[in-house]
Amino acid sequence: MEVLLTGGAGFIGTAIARALLADGHTVHVFDQRPVSLPGVTSVRGDLRDPSVVADALRGVDAVCHQAAMVGLGVDFADAPAYAGANDLGTAVLLAAMARADVRRLVLAGSMVVYGEGRYHCPAHGPVPAPPRRVADLEVGRFDPRCPRCGAELTPGLVGEDAPADPRNVYAATKLHQEHLASAWARACRGTAVSLRYHNVYGPGLPRDTPYAGVAALFRSALARGRAPRVFEDGAQRRDFVHVRDVASANLAALASLDTRDPGAFRAYNVGSGEIHTVGDLASALAAAYGGPAPVVTGEFRLGDVRHITADSRRLRAELGWAPRVSFTDGMAEFAAEAAEGAEAAEAVEAAEGADAEEADAYPRN
């Protein structure tokens, strides 16, 4: 199959490109950055440019749409940039697919569309988590309470049928991408799948970027010989899924498109099925890296989600997908990559230091 992979130069996109190639597909990567992966055709451009997108779609059988502006933004002033890159970029792509009669789409969704996770009150059953209050967080009350009776809530798994509750601009654009994809499928008799990724990590995860999240931040601290700083009490529940498992989910979704009725849209959670806390993550990385041990700071950010974990049974049951990389193995691999990077950085610094000393010894006019 000829596949156009948008955002294929990124962290997740690169893993998907490798998986597509290994599965025998022809891969055309569309990105604003150059791609050095052997075996792929690189198309550089902006998704908001209709003529460039139209050219990229010639001869294509399916689109795997990973391109997006990521992160949570600094403040609401970032809204036009996010809407332009994510909403408008997706709209231009889908319009071009309609004109080119390309009817297969796999979309990179996100668990951020849910907002907070699923909660259960012993007296009132499933309830939405109320907005977090600074007064509670300042005294260490991090877990949400029932909005009706104030009782402690038990966190649970979030299924795809949970109400959407995007709580920042990025989340709103990811939900809007799904709405656009669903509308395109109905109007053009296409088939579309959205894969709602949970916390993705693995080799190649960028450090100190908006997308990276706590895994990369903790790893970056350890590589500098510093203790990972864990916010709140470290008990925030997450589902950390390896990037190779995310890539294999994309293959499964792509293979399923021809089995679906024209006009169909379906969303799937992509998670490991293992629940771990942010503290677990920091401890696992520190242990694999050889220390130092994490420090739980009690600090907080008001916009952070307390608990969000996936119910991925729909993906397993309908597409036959299953994750293969365990949390323990994945974290060991992730930490090893950081150690190799730290050694390489030390070698570069040493070489630069030697060059500087030589320059001082032989001054130039």
mmCIF file of C-alpha atoms in Angstrom:
data_model
loop_
_atom_site.group_PDB
_atom_site.id
_atom_site.type_symbol
_atom_site.label_atom_id
_atom_site.label_comp_id
_atom_site.label_asym_id
_atom_site.label_seq_id
_atom_site.Cartn_x
_atom_site.Cartn_y
_atom_site.Cartn_z
ATOM 1 C CA MET A 1 0.000 0.000 0.000
ATOM 2 C CA GLU A 2 1.203 3.546 -0.798
ATOM 3 C CA VAL A 3 0.955 5.472 2.496
ATOM 4 C CA LEU A 4 1.341 9.201 3.064
ATOM 5 C CA LEU A 5 2.634 9.642 6.622
ATOM 6 C CA THR A 6 2.279 13.208 7.862
ATOM 7 C CA GLY A 7 4.573 14.185 10.709
ATOM 8 C CA GLY A 8 6.802 11.265 9.810
ATOM 9 C CA ALA A 9 9.981 13.016 10.941
ATOM 10 C CA GLY A 10 8.776 13.173 14.537
ATOM 11 C CA PHE A 11 9.240 10.797 17.453
ATOM 12 C CA ILE A 12 6.120 8.690 16.894
ATOM 13 C CA GLY A 13 6.104 9.239 13.142
ATOM 14 C CA THR A 14 9.590 7.791 12.733
ATOM 15 C CA ALA A 15 8.593 4.636 14.614
ATOM 16 C CA ILE A 16 5.496 4.291 12.426
ATOM 17 C CA ALA A 17 7.544 4.772 9.262
ATOM 18 C CA ARG A 18 9.883 1.947 10.282
ATOM 19 C CA ALA A 19 6.926 -0.322 11.053
ATOM 20 C CA LEU A 20 5.239 0.462 7.726
ATOM 21 C CA LEU A 21 8.423 -0.282 5.805
ATOM 22 C CA ALA A 22 8.918 -3.554 7.670
ATOM 23 C CA ASP A 23 5.327 -4.499 6.786
ATOM 24 C CA GLY A 24 6.001 -4.001 3.083
ATOM 25 C CA HIS A 25 4.319 -0.638 2.524
ATOM 26 C CA THR A 26 5.672 2.220 0.412
ATOM 27 C CA VAL A 27 6.065 5.249 2.672
ATOM 28 C CA HIS A 28 5.957 8.920 1.705
ATOM 29 C CA VAL A 29 6.772 11.139 4.684
ATOM 30 C CA PHE A 30 5.235 14.617 4.706
ATOM 31 C CA ASP A 31 6.917 16.935 7.192
ATOM 32 C CA GLN A 32 8.406 20.402 7.509
ATOM 33 C CA ARG A 33 11.674 18.784 8.584
ATOM 34 C CA PRO A 34 13.997 16.588 6.540
ATOM 35 C CA VAL A 35 13.761 12.814 6.995
ATOM 36 C CA SER A 36 16.897 10.679 7.037
ATOM 37 C CA LEU A 37 15.203 7.280 7.297
ATOM 38 C CA PRO A 38 16.329 5.006 4.442
ATOM 39 C CA GLY A 39 13.572 3.626 2.241
ATOM 40 C CA VAL A 40 11.085 6.493 2.542
ATOM 41 C CA THR A 41 10.272 9.300 0.137
ATOM 42 C CA SER A 42 10.483 12.690 1.822
ATOM 43 C CA VAL A 43 8.002 15.446 0.986
ATOM 44 C CA ARG A 44 8.730 18.721 2.752
ATOM 45 C CA GLY A 45 5.954 21.233 3.164
ATOM 46 C CA ASP A 46 3.214 22.782 5.286
ATOM 47 C CA LEU A 47 -0.125 20.973 5.582
ATOM 48 C CA ARG A 48 -1.878 24.308 5.302
ATOM 49 C CA ASP A 49 -0.646 24.645 1.693
ATOM 50 C CA PRO A 50 -3.307 22.985 -0.536
ATOM 51 C CA SER A 51 -1.115 22.722 -3.618
ATOM 52 C CA VAL A 52 1.731 20.979 -1.793
ATOM 53 C CA VAL A 53 -0.687 18.583 -0.093
ATOM 54 C CA ALA A 54 -2.393 17.796 -3.411
ATOM 55 C CA ASP A 55 0.958 16.911 -4.964
ATOM 56 C CA ALA A 56 1.863 14.688 -2.002
ATOM 57 C CA LEU A 57 -1.393 12.713 -2.351
ATOM 58 C CA ARG A 58 -0.822 11.610 -5.959
ATOM 59 C CA GLY A 59 -0.851 7.816 -6.161
ATOM 60 C CA VAL A 60 -1.509 7.427 -2.415
ATOM 61 C CA ASP A 61 -3.817 4.689 -1.104
ATOM 62 C CA ALA A 62 -4.051 5.770 2.558
ATOM 63 C CA VAL A 63 -3.022 8.565 4.915
ATOM 64 C CA CYS A 64 -1.564 8.132 8.384
ATOM 65 C CA HIS A 65 -1.979 11.598 9.897
ATOM 66 C CA GLN A 66 0.448 12.199 12.769
ATOM 67 C CA ALA A 67 1.345 15.845 12.163
ATOM 68 C CA ALA A 68 0.278 18.258 14.897
ATOM 69 C CA MET A 69 1.478 21.108 17.039
ATOM 70 C CA VAL A 70 1.905 19.436 20.415
ATOM 71 C CA GLY A 71 2.183 20.434 24.060
ATOM 72 C CA LEU A 72 -0.264 22.341 26.221
ATOM 73 C CA GLY A 73 0.758 25.862 25.242
ATOM 74 C CA VAL A 74 1.913 28.656 27.503
ATOM 75 C CA ASP A 75 -1.359 30.571 27.662
ATOM 76 C CA PHE A 76 -4.483 31.117 25.597
ATOM 77 C CA ALA A 77 -2.585 33.437 23.287
ATOM 78 C CA ASP A 78 -1.263 30.221 21.708
ATOM 79 C CA ALA A 79 -4.769 29.266 20.519
ATOM 80 C CA PRO A 80 -4.427 30.644 16.950
ATOM 81 C CA ALA A 81 -1.168 28.747 16.412
ATOM 82 C CA TYR A 82 -2.658 25.459 17.637
ATOM 83 C CA ALA A 83 -5.878 25.906 15.670
ATOM 84 C CA GLY A 84 -3.941 26.845 12.556
ATOM 85 C CA ALA A 85 -1.568 23.897 12.685
ATOM 86 C CA ASN A 86 -3.980 21.225 13.934
ATOM 87 C CA ASP A 87 -7.485 22.241 12.857
ATOM 88 C CA LEU A 88 -6.735 24.067 9.605
ATOM 89 C CA GLY A 89 -3.925 21.672 8.659
ATOM 90 C CA THR A 90 -6.243 18.692 9.089
ATOM 91 C CA ALA A 91 -9.061 20.410 7.198
ATOM 92 C CA VAL A 92 -6.767 21.147 4.238
ATOM 93 C CA LEU A 93 -5.524 17.552 4.241
ATOM 94 C CA LEU A 94 -9.031 16.080 4.317
ATOM 95 C CA ALA A 95 -10.269 18.406 1.583
ATOM 96 C CA ALA A 96 -7.338 17.358 -0.588
ATOM 97 C CA MET A 97 -8.066 13.688 0.151
ATOM 98 C CA ALA A 98 -11.669 14.247 -0.947
ATOM 99 C CA ARG A 99 -10.516 15.745 -4.262
ATOM 100 C CA ALA A 100 -7.946 12.967 -4.793
ATOM 101 C CA ASP A 101 -10.453 10.229 -3.860
ATOM 102 C CA VAL A 102 -8.178 8.892 -1.088
ATOM 103 C CA ARG A 103 -10.598 7.177 1.297
ATOM 104 C CA ARG A 104 -8.473 5.602 4.026
ATOM 105 C CA LEU A 105 -7.347 7.543 7.117
ATOM 106 C CA VAL A 106 -5.602 6.680 10.380
ATOM 107 C CA LEU A 107 -5.504 9.692 12.697
ATOM 108 C CA ALA A 108 -3.233 10.281 15.683
ATOM 109 C CA GLY A 109 -5.701 11.004 18.469
ATOM 110 C CA SER A 110 -4.925 11.623 22.125
ATOM 111 C CA MET A 111 -6.187 10.750 25.575
ATOM 112 C CA VAL A 112 -6.217 14.494 26.334
ATOM 113 C CA VAL A 113 -9.725 14.654 24.833
ATOM 114 C CA TYR A 114 -11.055 13.046 28.036
ATOM 115 C CA GLY A 115 -9.696 15.652 30.453
ATOM 116 C CA GLU A 116 -9.685 13.937 33.836
ATOM 117 C CA GLY A 117 -10.084 10.176 34.040
ATOM 118 C CA ARG A 118 -13.049 8.092 35.156
ATOM 119 C CA TYR A 119 -14.083 8.272 38.823
ATOM 120 C CA HIS A 120 -16.525 6.374 41.007
ATOM 121 C CA CYS A 121 -18.243 7.611 44.160
ATOM 122 C CA PRO A 122 -19.360 4.914 46.651
ATOM 123 C CA ALA A 123 -22.701 6.700 47.063
ATOM 124 C CA HIS A 124 -23.364 8.197 43.626
ATOM 125 C CA GLY A 125 -21.600 5.877 41.204
ATOM 126 C CA PRO A 126 -19.721 7.308 38.202
ATOM 127 C CA VAL A 127 -19.261 11.061 38.582
ATOM 128 C CA PRO A 128 -17.231 13.698 36.750
ATOM 129 C CA ALA A 129 -14.238 15.069 38.591
ATOM 130 C CA PRO A 130 -14.769 18.709 39.565
ATOM 131 C CA PRO A 131 -12.156 21.329 38.671
ATOM 132 C CA ARG A 132 -9.134 21.237 40.952
ATOM 133 C CA ARG A 133 -8.878 24.005 43.544
ATOM 134 C CA VAL A 134 -5.676 25.772 44.502
ATOM 135 C CA ALA A 135 -6.687 25.694 48.183
ATOM 136 C CA ASP A 136 -6.863 21.890 48.115
ATOM 137 C CA LEU A 137 -3.623 21.464 46.220
ATOM 138 C CA GLU A 138 -1.725 23.797 48.529
ATOM 139 C CA VAL A 139 -2.476 21.553 51.512
ATOM 140 C CA GLY A 140 -1.736 18.316 49.658
ATOM 141 C CA ARG A 141 -5.305 17.274 48.802
ATOM 142 C CA PHE A 142 -4.536 16.176 45.269
ATOM 143 C CA ASP A 143 -7.268 13.610 44.595
ATOM 144 C CA PRO A 144 -10.650 14.910 43.423
ATOM 145 C CA ARG A 145 -13.728 14.410 45.581
ATOM 146 C CA CYS A 146 -17.339 13.760 44.684
ATOM 147 C CA PRO A 147 -18.993 17.000 43.532
ATOM 148 C CA ARG A 148 -22.232 15.915 45.226
ATOM 149 C CA CYS A 149 -21.197 14.595 48.638
ATOM 150 C CA GLY A 150 -17.477 15.323 48.980
ATOM 151 C CA ALA A 151 -16.536 11.648 49.382
ATOM 152 C CA GLU A 152 -13.214 10.269 48.157
ATOM 153 C CA LEU A 153 -13.424 9.024 44.578
ATOM 154 C CA THR A 154 -11.932 5.821 43.199
ATOM 155 C CA PRO A 155 -10.171 6.260 39.843
ATOM 156 C CA GLY A 156 -10.920 3.787 37.065
ATOM 157 C CA LEU A 157 -10.230 3.100 33.396
ATOM 158 C CA VAL A 158 -11.486 5.432 30.689
ATOM 159 C CA GLY A 159 -13.296 3.853 27.758
ATOM 160 C CA GLU A 160 -13.771 5.385 24.334
ATOM 161 C CA ASP A 161 -17.411 6.164 25.091
ATOM 162 C CA ALA A 162 -16.518 8.458 28.003
ATOM 163 C CA PRO A 163 -17.660 12.067 27.491
ATOM 164 C CA ALA A 164 -15.064 14.332 25.932
ATOM 165 C CA ASP A 165 -13.858 17.124 28.210
ATOM 166 C CA PRO A 166 -10.893 18.902 26.590
ATOM 167 C CA ARG A 167 -9.310 21.190 29.193
ATOM 168 C CA ASN A 168 -6.768 23.095 27.132
ATOM 169 C CA VAL A 169 -6.352 24.398 23.597
ATOM 170 C CA TYR A 170 -4.276 21.443 22.422
ATOM 171 C CA ALA A 171 -6.913 18.997 23.689
ATOM 172 C CA ALA A 172 -9.665 20.961 21.956
ATOM 173 C CA THR A 173 -7.813 20.793 18.639
ATOM 174 C CA LYS A 174 -7.261 17.039 18.979
ATOM 175 C CA LEU A 175 -10.989 16.542 19.524
ATOM 176 C CA HIS A 176 -11.773 18.800 16.580
ATOM 177 C CA GLN A 177 -9.461 16.708 14.379
ATOM 178 C CA GLU A 178 -11.635 13.701 15.213
ATOM 179 C CA HIS A 179 -14.812 15.628 14.402
ATOM 180 C CA LEU A 180 -13.353 16.702 11.051
ATOM 181 C CA ALA A 181 -12.269 13.133 10.273
ATOM 182 C CA SER A 182 -15.721 11.793 11.137
ATOM 183 C CA ALA A 183 -17.417 14.437 8.975
ATOM 184 C CA TRP A 184 -15.034 13.666 6.085
ATOM 185 C CA ALA A 185 -15.746 9.939 6.340
ATOM 186 C CA ARG A 186 -19.515 10.478 6.159
ATOM 187 C CA ALA A 187 -19.371 13.043 3.359
ATOM 188 C CA CYS A 188 -16.817 11.212 1.205
ATOM 189 C CA ARG A 189 -17.682 7.614 2.067
ATOM 190 C CA GLY A 190 -14.239 7.136 3.485
ATOM 191 C CA THR A 191 -13.147 5.093 6.486
ATOM 192 C CA ALA A 192 -11.309 6.651 9.420
ATOM 193 C CA VAL A 193 -9.795 5.437 12.674
ATOM 194 C CA SER A 194 -8.528 7.645 15.481
ATOM 195 C CA LEU A 195 -5.950 6.147 17.843
ATOM 196 C CA ARG A 196 -6.058 7.937 21.177
ATOM 197 C CA TYR A 197 -2.505 7.594 22.435
ATOM 198 C CA HIS A 198 -1.817 7.578 26.129
ATOM 199 C CA ASN A 199 1.618 8.487 27.540
ATOM 200 C CA VAL A 200 4.024 7.441 24.783
ATOM 201 C CA TYR A 201 7.711 6.907 25.527
ATOM 202 C CA GLY A 202 10.660 5.072 24.035
ATOM 203 C CA PRO A 203 13.864 5.524 22.019
ATOM 204 C CA GLY A 204 14.054 8.870 20.287
ATOM 205 C CA LEU A 205 11.714 10.677 22.688
ATOM 206 C CA PRO A 206 12.838 14.303 22.520
ATOM 207 C CA ARG A 207 14.181 15.846 25.698
ATOM 208 C CA ASP A 208 12.937 19.084 27.181
ATOM 209 C CA THR A 209 10.225 19.682 24.577
ATOM 210 C CA PRO A 210 6.502 20.375 25.088
ATOM 211 C CA TYR A 211 5.612 16.883 23.877
ATOM 212 C CA ALA A 212 8.136 14.996 25.944
ATOM 213 C CA GLY A 213 6.242 14.869 29.210
ATOM 214 C CA VAL A 214 7.595 13.566 32.492
ATOM 215 C CA ALA A 215 9.396 10.540 31.049
ATOM 216 C CA ALA A 216 11.797 12.672 29.038
ATOM 217 C CA LEU A 217 12.121 15.285 31.783
ATOM 218 C CA PHE A 218 13.044 12.646 34.364
ATOM 219 C CA ARG A 219 15.481 11.002 31.982
ATOM 220 C CA SER A 220 17.060 14.349 31.154
ATOM 221 C CA ALA A 221 17.582 15.096 34.855
ATOM 222 C CA LEU A 222 19.204 11.709 35.445
ATOM 223 C CA ALA A 223 21.510 12.210 32.470
ATOM 224 C CA ARG A 224 22.733 15.414 34.135
ATOM 225 C CA GLY A 225 23.277 13.608 37.421
ATOM 226 C CA ARG A 226 20.241 15.222 39.061
ATOM 227 C CA ALA A 227 17.344 13.631 40.908
ATOM 228 C CA PRO A 228 14.010 13.548 39.044
ATOM 229 C CA ARG A 229 11.616 16.029 40.654
ATOM 230 C CA VAL A 230 8.175 14.472 41.094
ATOM 231 C CA PHE A 231 5.251 16.863 41.485
ATOM 232 C CA GLU A 232 2.351 16.406 43.911
ATOM 233 C CA ASP A 233 2.787 13.149 45.853
ATOM 234 C CA GLY A 234 3.831 11.054 42.861
ATOM 235 C CA ALA A 235 0.632 8.978 42.991
ATOM 236 C CA GLN A 236 -0.808 10.331 39.729
ATOM 237 C CA ARG A 237 -1.970 7.309 37.698
ATOM 238 C CA ARG A 238 -0.957 6.984 34.059
ATOM 239 C CA ASP A 239 -0.683 4.399 31.291
ATOM 240 C CA PHE A 240 2.800 4.501 29.738
ATOM 241 C CA VAL A 241 2.820 2.853 26.307
ATOM 242 C CA HIS A 242 5.950 2.135 24.272
ATOM 243 C CA VAL A 243 6.350 3.850 20.911
ATOM 244 C CA ARG A 244 6.842 0.534 19.086
ATOM 245 C CA ASP A 245 3.487 -0.637 20.427
ATOM 246 C CA VAL A 246 1.938 2.607 19.186
ATOM 247 C CA ALA A 247 3.465 1.922 15.765
ATOM 248 C CA SER A 248 2.021 -1.585 15.690
ATOM 249 C CA ALA A 249 -1.405 -0.167 16.600
ATOM 250 C CA ASN A 250 -1.171 2.045 13.520
ATOM 251 C CA LEU A 251 -0.440 -1.000 11.368
ATOM 252 C CA ALA A 252 -3.459 -2.805 12.812
ATOM 253 C CA ALA A 253 -5.680 0.222 12.221
ATOM 254 C CA LEU A 254 -4.464 0.614 8.649
ATOM 255 C CA ALA A 255 -5.120 -3.061 7.905
ATOM 256 C CA SER A 256 -8.659 -2.746 9.278
ATOM 257 C CA LEU A 257 -9.795 0.110 7.036
ATOM 258 C CA ASP A 258 -10.896 -2.059 4.116
ATOM 259 C CA THR A 259 -13.092 -4.155 6.426
ATOM 260 C CA ARG A 260 -15.174 -1.158 7.488
ATOM 261 C CA ASP A 261 -18.324 0.216 5.932
ATOM 262 C CA PRO A 262 -17.917 3.397 3.879
ATOM 263 C CA GLY A 263 -18.547 6.431 6.066
ATOM 264 C CA ALA A 264 -17.343 4.715 9.236
ATOM 265 C CA PHE A 265 -15.329 6.432 11.974
ATOM 266 C CA ARG A 266 -14.055 4.601 15.053
ATOM 267 C CA ALA A 267 -11.891 5.709 17.998
ATOM 268 C CA TYR A 268 -9.571 3.417 19.962
ATOM 269 C CA ASN A 269 -7.554 3.946 23.121
ATOM 270 C CA VAL A 270 -3.916 2.916 22.757
ATOM 271 C CA GLY A 271 -2.467 2.026 26.153
ATOM 272 C CA SER A 272 -0.321 -0.660 27.670
ATOM 273 C CA GLY A 273 -3.024 -1.900 30.014
ATOM 274 C CA GLU A 274 -0.586 -1.474 32.926
ATOM 275 C CA ILE A 275 -1.353 1.221 35.484
ATOM 276 C CA HIS A 276 1.673 2.974 36.946
ATOM 277 C CA THR A 277 2.100 6.172 38.877
ATOM 278 C CA VAL A 278 4.351 9.062 37.987
ATOM 279 C CA GLY A 279 6.364 8.075 41.055
ATOM 280 C CA ASP A 280 6.718 4.543 39.658
ATOM 281 C CA LEU A 281 8.070 6.008 36.441
ATOM 282 C CA ALA A 282 10.645 8.161 38.220
ATOM 283 C CA SER A 283 11.766 5.267 40.443
ATOM 284 C CA ALA A 284 12.038 2.820 37.524
ATOM 285 C CA LEU A 285 14.141 5.224 35.492
ATOM 286 C CA ALA A 286 16.362 6.119 38.441
ATOM 287 C CA ALA A 287 16.928 2.445 39.251
ATOM 288 C CA ALA A 288 17.707 1.570 35.636
ATOM 289 C CA TYR A 289 20.006 4.566 35.325
ATOM 290 C CA GLY A 290 21.740 3.966 38.653
ATOM 291 C CA GLY A 291 20.372 6.960 40.534
ATOM 292 C CA PRO A 292 20.004 9.466 42.009
ATOM 293 C CA ALA A 293 16.675 8.643 43.638
ATOM 294 C CA PRO A 294 13.624 10.784 42.816
ATOM 295 C CA VAL A 295 12.555 13.661 45.034
ATOM 296 C CA VAL A 296 8.828 14.133 45.671
ATOM 297 C CA THR A 297 8.341 17.895 45.868
ATOM 298 C CA GLY A 298 4.638 18.451 46.560
ATOM 299 C CA GLU A 299 4.651 21.141 43.881
ATOM 300 C CA PHE A 300 1.694 21.261 41.510
ATOM 301 C CA ARG A 301 0.352 22.824 38.345
ATOM 302 C CA LEU A 302 -3.326 23.664 38.423
ATOM 303 C CA GLY A 303 -3.965 22.469 34.864
ATOM 304 C CA ASP A 304 -2.489 18.994 35.382
ATOM 305 C CA VAL A 305 -4.741 15.947 35.323
ATOM 306 C CA ARG A 306 -4.652 13.795 38.457
ATOM 307 C CA HIS A 307 -5.505 10.359 37.043
ATOM 308 C CA ILE A 308 -6.015 9.195 33.445
ATOM 309 C CA THR A 309 -5.625 5.546 32.442
ATOM 310 C CA ALA A 310 -6.859 3.732 29.360
ATOM 311 C CA ASP A 311 -9.269 0.918 28.763
ATOM 312 C CA SER A 312 -7.779 -0.533 25.565
ATOM 313 C CA ARG A 313 -10.018 -3.596 25.334
ATOM 314 C CA ARG A 314 -11.797 -2.318 22.226
ATOM 315 C CA LEU A 315 -8.520 -2.155 20.284
ATOM 316 C CA ARG A 316 -7.506 -5.623 21.442
ATOM 317 C CA ALA A 317 -10.880 -7.198 20.718
ATOM 318 C CA GLU A 318 -11.644 -5.572 17.370
ATOM 319 C CA LEU A 319 -8.193 -5.284 15.788
ATOM 320 C CA GLY A 320 -6.328 -8.113 17.509
ATOM 321 C CA TRP A 321 -3.661 -5.715 18.754
ATOM 322 C CA ALA A 322 -1.674 -6.301 21.929
ATOM 323 C CA PRO A 323 1.275 -4.423 23.440
ATOM 324 C CA ARG A 324 4.565 -6.319 23.467
ATOM 325 C CA VAL A 325 6.926 -4.075 25.461
ATOM 326 C CA SER A 326 6.585 -4.364 29.240
ATOM 327 C CA PHE A 327 7.007 -1.365 31.527
ATOM 328 C CA THR A 328 10.159 -2.874 33.065
ATOM 329 C CA ASP A 329 11.825 -3.663 29.739
ATOM 330 C CA GLY A 330 10.773 -0.391 28.164
ATOM 331 C CA MET A 331 12.112 1.711 31.012
ATOM 332 C CA ALA A 332 15.424 -0.166 31.002
ATOM 333 C CA GLU A 333 15.801 0.518 27.275
ATOM 334 C CA PHE A 334 14.780 4.142 27.734
ATOM 335 C CA ALA A 335 17.314 4.677 30.517
ATOM 336 C CA ALA A 336 20.067 2.971 28.512
ATOM 337 C CA GLU A 337 19.506 5.416 25.659
ATOM 338 C CA ALA A 338 19.901 8.297 28.118
ATOM 339 C CA ALA A 339 23.160 6.840 29.444
ATOM 340 C CA GLU A 340 24.531 6.503 25.910
ATOM 341 C CA GLY A 341 23.502 10.079 25.168
ATOM 342 C CA ALA A 342 25.183 11.358 28.309
ATOM 343 C CA GLU A 343 28.429 9.578 27.395
ATOM 344 C CA ALA A 344 28.298 11.056 23.895
ATOM 345 C CA ALA A 345 27.674 14.545 25.294
ATOM 346 C CA GLU A 346 30.633 14.193 27.666
ATOM 347 C CA ALA A 347 32.837 13.149 24.742
ATOM 348 C CA VAL A 348 31.732 16.178 22.711
ATOM 349 C CA GLU A 349 32.337 18.502 25.653
ATOM 350 C CA ALA A 350 35.797 17.020 26.174
ATOM 351 C CA ALA A 351 36.630 17.443 22.487
ATOM 352 C CA GLU A 352 35.363 21.007 22.481
ATOM 353 C CA GLY A 353 37.423 21.718 25.574
ATOM 354 C CA ALA A 354 40.552 20.349 23.900
ATOM 355 C CA ASP A 355 39.888 22.453 20.795
ATOM 356 C CA ALA A 356 39.484 25.543 22.963
ATOM 357 C CA GLU A 357 42.787 24.893 24.738
ATOM 358 C CA GLU A 358 44.543 24.459 21.393
ATOM 359 C CA ALA A 359 43.060 27.698 20.111
ATOM 360 C CA ASP A 360 44.342 29.536 23.177
ATOM 361 C CA ALA A 361 47.811 28.071 22.682
ATOM 362 C CA TYR A 362 47.911 29.235 19.048
ATOM 363 C CA PRO A 363 46.102 32.594 18.982
ATOM 364 C CA ARG A 364 44.853 33.901 15.649
ATOM 365 C CA ASN A 365 45.325 37.456 14.402
#
